[in-house]
mmCIF file of C-alpha atoms and ligand atoms in Angstrom:
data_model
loop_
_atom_site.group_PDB
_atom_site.id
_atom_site.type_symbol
_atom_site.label_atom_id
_atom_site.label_comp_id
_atom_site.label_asym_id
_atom_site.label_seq_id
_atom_site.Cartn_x
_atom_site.Cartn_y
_atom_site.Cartn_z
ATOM 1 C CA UNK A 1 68.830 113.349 120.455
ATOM 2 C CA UNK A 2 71.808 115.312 119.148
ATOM 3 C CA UNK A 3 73.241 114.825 115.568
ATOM 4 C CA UNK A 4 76.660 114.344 116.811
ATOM 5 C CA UNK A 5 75.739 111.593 119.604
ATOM 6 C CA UNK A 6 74.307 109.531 116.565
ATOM 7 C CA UNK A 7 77.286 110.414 114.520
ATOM 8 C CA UNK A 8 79.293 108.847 117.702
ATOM 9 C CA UNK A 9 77.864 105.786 118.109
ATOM 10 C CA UNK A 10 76.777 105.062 114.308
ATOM 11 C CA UNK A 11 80.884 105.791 113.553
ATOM 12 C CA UNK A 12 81.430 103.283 116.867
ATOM 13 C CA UNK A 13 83.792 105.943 118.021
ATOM 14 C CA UNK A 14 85.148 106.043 121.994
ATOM 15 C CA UNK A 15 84.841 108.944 124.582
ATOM 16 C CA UNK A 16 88.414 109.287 123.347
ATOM 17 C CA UNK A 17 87.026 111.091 120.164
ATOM 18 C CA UNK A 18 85.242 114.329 120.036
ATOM 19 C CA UNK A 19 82.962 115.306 116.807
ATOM 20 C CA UNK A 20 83.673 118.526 115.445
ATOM 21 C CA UNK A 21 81.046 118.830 112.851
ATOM 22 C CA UNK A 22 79.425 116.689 109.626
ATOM 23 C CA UNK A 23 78.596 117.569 106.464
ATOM 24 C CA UNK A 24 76.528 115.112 103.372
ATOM 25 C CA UNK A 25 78.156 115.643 99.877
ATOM 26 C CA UNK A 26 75.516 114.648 97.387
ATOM 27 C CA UNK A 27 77.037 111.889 94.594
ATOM 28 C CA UNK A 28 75.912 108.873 93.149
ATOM 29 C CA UNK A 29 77.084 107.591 96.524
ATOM 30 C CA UNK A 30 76.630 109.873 99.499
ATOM 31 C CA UNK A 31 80.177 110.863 101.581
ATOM 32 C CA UNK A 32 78.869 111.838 104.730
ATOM 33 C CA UNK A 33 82.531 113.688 105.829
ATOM 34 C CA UNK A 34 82.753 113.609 109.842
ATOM 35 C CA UNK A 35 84.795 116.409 111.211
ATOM 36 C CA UNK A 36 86.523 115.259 114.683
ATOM 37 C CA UNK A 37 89.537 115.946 117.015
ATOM 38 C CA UNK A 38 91.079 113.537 119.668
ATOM 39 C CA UNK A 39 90.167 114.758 123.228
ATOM 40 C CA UNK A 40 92.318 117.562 124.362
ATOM 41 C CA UNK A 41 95.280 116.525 126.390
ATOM 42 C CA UNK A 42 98.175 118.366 127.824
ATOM 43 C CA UNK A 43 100.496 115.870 126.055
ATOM 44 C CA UNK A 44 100.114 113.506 122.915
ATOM 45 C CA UNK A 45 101.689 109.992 122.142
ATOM 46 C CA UNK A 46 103.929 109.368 119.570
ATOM 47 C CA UNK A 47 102.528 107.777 116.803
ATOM 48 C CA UNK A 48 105.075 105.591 116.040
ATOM 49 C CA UNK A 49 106.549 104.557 119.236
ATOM 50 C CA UNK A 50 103.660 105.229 121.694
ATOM 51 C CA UNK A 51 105.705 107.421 123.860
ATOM 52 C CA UNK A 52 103.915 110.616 125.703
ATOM 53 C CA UNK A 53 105.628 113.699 123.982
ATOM 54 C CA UNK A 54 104.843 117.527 124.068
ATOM 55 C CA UNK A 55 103.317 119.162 121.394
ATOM 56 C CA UNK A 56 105.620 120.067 118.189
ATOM 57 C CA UNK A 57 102.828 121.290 115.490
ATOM 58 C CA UNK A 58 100.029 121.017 113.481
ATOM 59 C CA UNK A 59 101.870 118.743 110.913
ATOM 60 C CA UNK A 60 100.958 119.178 107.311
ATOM 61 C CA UNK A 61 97.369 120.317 108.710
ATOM 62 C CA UNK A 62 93.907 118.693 107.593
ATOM 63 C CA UNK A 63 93.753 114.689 106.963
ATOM 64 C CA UNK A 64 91.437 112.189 106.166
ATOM 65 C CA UNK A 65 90.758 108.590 106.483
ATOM 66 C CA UNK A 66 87.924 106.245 105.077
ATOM 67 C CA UNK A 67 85.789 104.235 107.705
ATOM 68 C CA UNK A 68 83.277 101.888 107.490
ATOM 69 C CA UNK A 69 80.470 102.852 105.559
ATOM 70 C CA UNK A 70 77.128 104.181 106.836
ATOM 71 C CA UNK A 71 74.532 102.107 104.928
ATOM 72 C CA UNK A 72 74.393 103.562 101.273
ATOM 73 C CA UNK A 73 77.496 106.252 102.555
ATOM 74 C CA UNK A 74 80.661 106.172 102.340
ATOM 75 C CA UNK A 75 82.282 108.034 105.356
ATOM 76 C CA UNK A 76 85.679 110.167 105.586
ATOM 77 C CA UNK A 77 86.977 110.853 108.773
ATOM 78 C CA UNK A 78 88.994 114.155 108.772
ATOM 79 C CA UNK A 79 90.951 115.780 111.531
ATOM 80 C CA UNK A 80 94.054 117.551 112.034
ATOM 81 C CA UNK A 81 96.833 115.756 112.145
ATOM 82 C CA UNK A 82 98.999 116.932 115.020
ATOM 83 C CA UNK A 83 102.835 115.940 115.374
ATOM 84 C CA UNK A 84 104.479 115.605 118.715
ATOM 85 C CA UNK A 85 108.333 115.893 119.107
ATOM 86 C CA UNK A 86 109.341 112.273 120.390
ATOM 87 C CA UNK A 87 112.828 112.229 122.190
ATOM 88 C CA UNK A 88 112.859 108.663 120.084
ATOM 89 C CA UNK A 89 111.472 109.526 117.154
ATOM 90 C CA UNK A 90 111.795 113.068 116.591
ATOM 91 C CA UNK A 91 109.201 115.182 115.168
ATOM 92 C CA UNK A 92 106.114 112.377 114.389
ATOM 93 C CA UNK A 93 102.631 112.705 113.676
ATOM 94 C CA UNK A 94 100.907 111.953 117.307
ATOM 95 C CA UNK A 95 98.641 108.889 117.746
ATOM 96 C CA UNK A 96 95.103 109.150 117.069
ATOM 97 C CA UNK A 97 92.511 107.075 118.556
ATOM 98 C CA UNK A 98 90.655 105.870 115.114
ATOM 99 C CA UNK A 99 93.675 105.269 113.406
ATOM 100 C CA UNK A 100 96.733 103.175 112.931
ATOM 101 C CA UNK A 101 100.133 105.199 112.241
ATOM 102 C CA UNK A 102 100.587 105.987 108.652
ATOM 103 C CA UNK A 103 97.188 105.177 107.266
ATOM 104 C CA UNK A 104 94.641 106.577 104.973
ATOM 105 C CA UNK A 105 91.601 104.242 106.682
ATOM 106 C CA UNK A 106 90.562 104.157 110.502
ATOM 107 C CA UNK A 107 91.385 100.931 112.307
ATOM 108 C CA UNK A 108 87.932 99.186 112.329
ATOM 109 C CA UNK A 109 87.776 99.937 108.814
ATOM 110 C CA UNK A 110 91.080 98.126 108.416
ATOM 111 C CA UNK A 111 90.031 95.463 111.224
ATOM 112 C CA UNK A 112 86.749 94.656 108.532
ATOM 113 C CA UNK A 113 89.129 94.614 105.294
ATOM 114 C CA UNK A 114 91.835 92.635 106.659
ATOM 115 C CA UNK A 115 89.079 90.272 108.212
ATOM 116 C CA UNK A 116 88.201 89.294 104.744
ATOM 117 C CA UNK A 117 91.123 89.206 102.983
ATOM 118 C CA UNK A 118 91.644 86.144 105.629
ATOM 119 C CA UNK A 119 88.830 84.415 105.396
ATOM 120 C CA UNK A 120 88.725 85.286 101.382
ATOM 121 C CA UNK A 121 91.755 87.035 99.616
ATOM 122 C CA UNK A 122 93.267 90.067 99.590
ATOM 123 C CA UNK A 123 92.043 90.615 95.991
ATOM 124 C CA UNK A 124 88.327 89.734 96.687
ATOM 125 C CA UNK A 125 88.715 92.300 100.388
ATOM 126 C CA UNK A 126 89.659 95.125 97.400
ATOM 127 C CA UNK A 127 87.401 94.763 95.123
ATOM 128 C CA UNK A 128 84.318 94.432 97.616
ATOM 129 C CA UNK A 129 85.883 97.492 99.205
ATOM 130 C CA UNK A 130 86.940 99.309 96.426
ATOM 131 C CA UNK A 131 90.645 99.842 97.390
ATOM 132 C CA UNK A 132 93.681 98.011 95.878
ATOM 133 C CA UNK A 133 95.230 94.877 96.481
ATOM 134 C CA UNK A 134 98.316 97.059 97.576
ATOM 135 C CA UNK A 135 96.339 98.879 100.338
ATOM 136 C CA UNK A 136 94.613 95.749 101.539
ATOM 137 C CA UNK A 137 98.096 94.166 101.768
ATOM 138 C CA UNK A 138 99.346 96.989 103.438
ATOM 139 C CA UNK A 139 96.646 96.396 106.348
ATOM 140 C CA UNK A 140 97.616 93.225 106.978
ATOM 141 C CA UNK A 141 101.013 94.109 107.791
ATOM 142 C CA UNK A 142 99.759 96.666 110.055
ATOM 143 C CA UNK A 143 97.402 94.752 112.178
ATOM 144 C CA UNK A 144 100.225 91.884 112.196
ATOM 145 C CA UNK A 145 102.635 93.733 113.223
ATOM 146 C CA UNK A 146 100.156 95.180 115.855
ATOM 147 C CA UNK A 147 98.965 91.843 116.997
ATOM 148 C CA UNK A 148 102.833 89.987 117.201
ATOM 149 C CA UNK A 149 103.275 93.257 119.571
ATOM 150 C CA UNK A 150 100.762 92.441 121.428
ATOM 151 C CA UNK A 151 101.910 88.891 122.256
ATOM 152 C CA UNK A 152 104.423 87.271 124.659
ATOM 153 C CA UNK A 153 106.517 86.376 122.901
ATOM 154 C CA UNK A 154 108.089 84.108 125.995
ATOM 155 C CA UNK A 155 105.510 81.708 124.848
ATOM 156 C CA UNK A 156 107.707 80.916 121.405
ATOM 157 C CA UNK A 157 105.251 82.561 119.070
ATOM 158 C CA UNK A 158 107.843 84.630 116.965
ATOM 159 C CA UNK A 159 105.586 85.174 113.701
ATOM 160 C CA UNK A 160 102.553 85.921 112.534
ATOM 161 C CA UNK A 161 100.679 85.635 108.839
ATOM 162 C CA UNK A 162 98.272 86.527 107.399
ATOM 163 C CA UNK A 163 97.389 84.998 103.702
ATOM 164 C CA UNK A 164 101.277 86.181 101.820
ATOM 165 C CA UNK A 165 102.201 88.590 104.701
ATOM 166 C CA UNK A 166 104.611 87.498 107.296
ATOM 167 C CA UNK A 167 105.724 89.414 110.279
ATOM 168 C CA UNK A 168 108.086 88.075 112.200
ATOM 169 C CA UNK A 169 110.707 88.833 115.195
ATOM 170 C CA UNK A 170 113.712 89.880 113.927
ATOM 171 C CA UNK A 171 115.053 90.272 110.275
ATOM 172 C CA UNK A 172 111.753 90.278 107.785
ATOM 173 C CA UNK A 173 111.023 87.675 105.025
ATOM 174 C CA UNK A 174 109.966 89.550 102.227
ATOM 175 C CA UNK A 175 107.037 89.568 100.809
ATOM 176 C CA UNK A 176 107.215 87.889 97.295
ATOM 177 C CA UNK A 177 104.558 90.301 96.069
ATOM 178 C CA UNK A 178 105.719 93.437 97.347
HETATM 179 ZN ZN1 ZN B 1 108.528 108.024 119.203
#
C-alpha cells in the first residue's frame, strides 16, 4: 500500500485533497508534517465569501495548520496558501478543503476542540489540547457562525451559543471575555 494513501485516510482527508509529500521530525513528541495541495481547478472559491474567483497569487506562500494528532504525533498540515481575486472581496486567500478561513488548525481538528469545550469548557478543551483559551474561543465562533449559516433561518432560530460565545443574526452581543 502506498505511504500517501495511509497518510489520506489516517489524516481523514477527501478526494478533494491531494498529498504532496511527508516528512517525521524527531522530538520528544514526533510532528509528522504532511505536505498537500487542494485538487487542481481552473478556478478557486473565495475564502471568505465562497464565491468561484480566478486565480490572483500565491499569497504570502507556505502555511500550516495543526490537525488531529496521529497517536503519539502531533501533525501539521502545510500547503500553499493561494489567494483568488473575489469581485466581493477583493484579493482573499481561496478556500481550502481542510480548513476554515483564517485559521491556524484544520476543521476536524477544530470540530474535536470545540466538541469539548461544550461538553467541558473552553479552558479544560486548551489545556488537553495544548492551545489557549483564546484559540479555543476563537473556534467556537467559527463553527457557530458556520452552523447559524447553515440554518433556515425562516424557522425563527436567529442565534446560536456555544458555552460564552454567541452568534447571532444581526448586530453581535459581545463577548464579555473577549
Ligand atoms: Zn469573496
Amino acid at each position: 500500500m502506498r505511504v500517501s494513501k495511509v497518510l489520506k485516510a489516517v489524516c481523514g482527508f477527501s478526494r478533494e485533497v491531494v498529498i504532496v509529500s511527508a516528512e517525521l521530525i524527531e522530538d520528544d513528541r514526533p510532528i509528522l508534517r504532511v505536505r498537500v495541495r487542494a485538487k487542481q481547478r481552473r478556478r478557486g472559491r473565495c475564502g471568505r465569501c465562497g464565491t468561484l474567483a480566478s486565480w490572483f497569487d500565491n499569497g504570502d506562500g507556505e502555511r500550516s495548520w495543526r490537525h488531529i494528532d496521529a497517536g503519539h504525533a502531533t501533525v501539521e498540515i502545510t500547503a500553499t496558501a493561494r489567494r483568488v481575486d473575489c469581485s466581493q472581496c477583493g484579493p482573499t486567500v481561496a478556500q481550502v478543503p481542510w480548513a476554515r478561513h483564517n485559521s491556524a488548525f484544520t476543521r476536524s481538528f477544530e470540530d474535536l476542540v470545540v466538541h469539548d469545550a461544550i461538553v467541558g469548557n473552553k479552558q479544560a478543551a486548551a489545556d488537553r489540547y495544548g492551545t489557549s483559551w483564546r484559540a479555543v474561543n476563537n473556534m467556537c465562533i467559527r463553527v457557530a457562525q458556520e452552523a447559524l449559516e447553515r440554518v433556515d433561518l425562516l424557522d425563527g432560530l436567529t442565534a446560536i451559543a456555544i458555552d460564552e460565545v454567541k452568534v447571532q443574526e444581526g448586530p453581535q452581543v459581545p463577548d464579555r471575555r473577549v
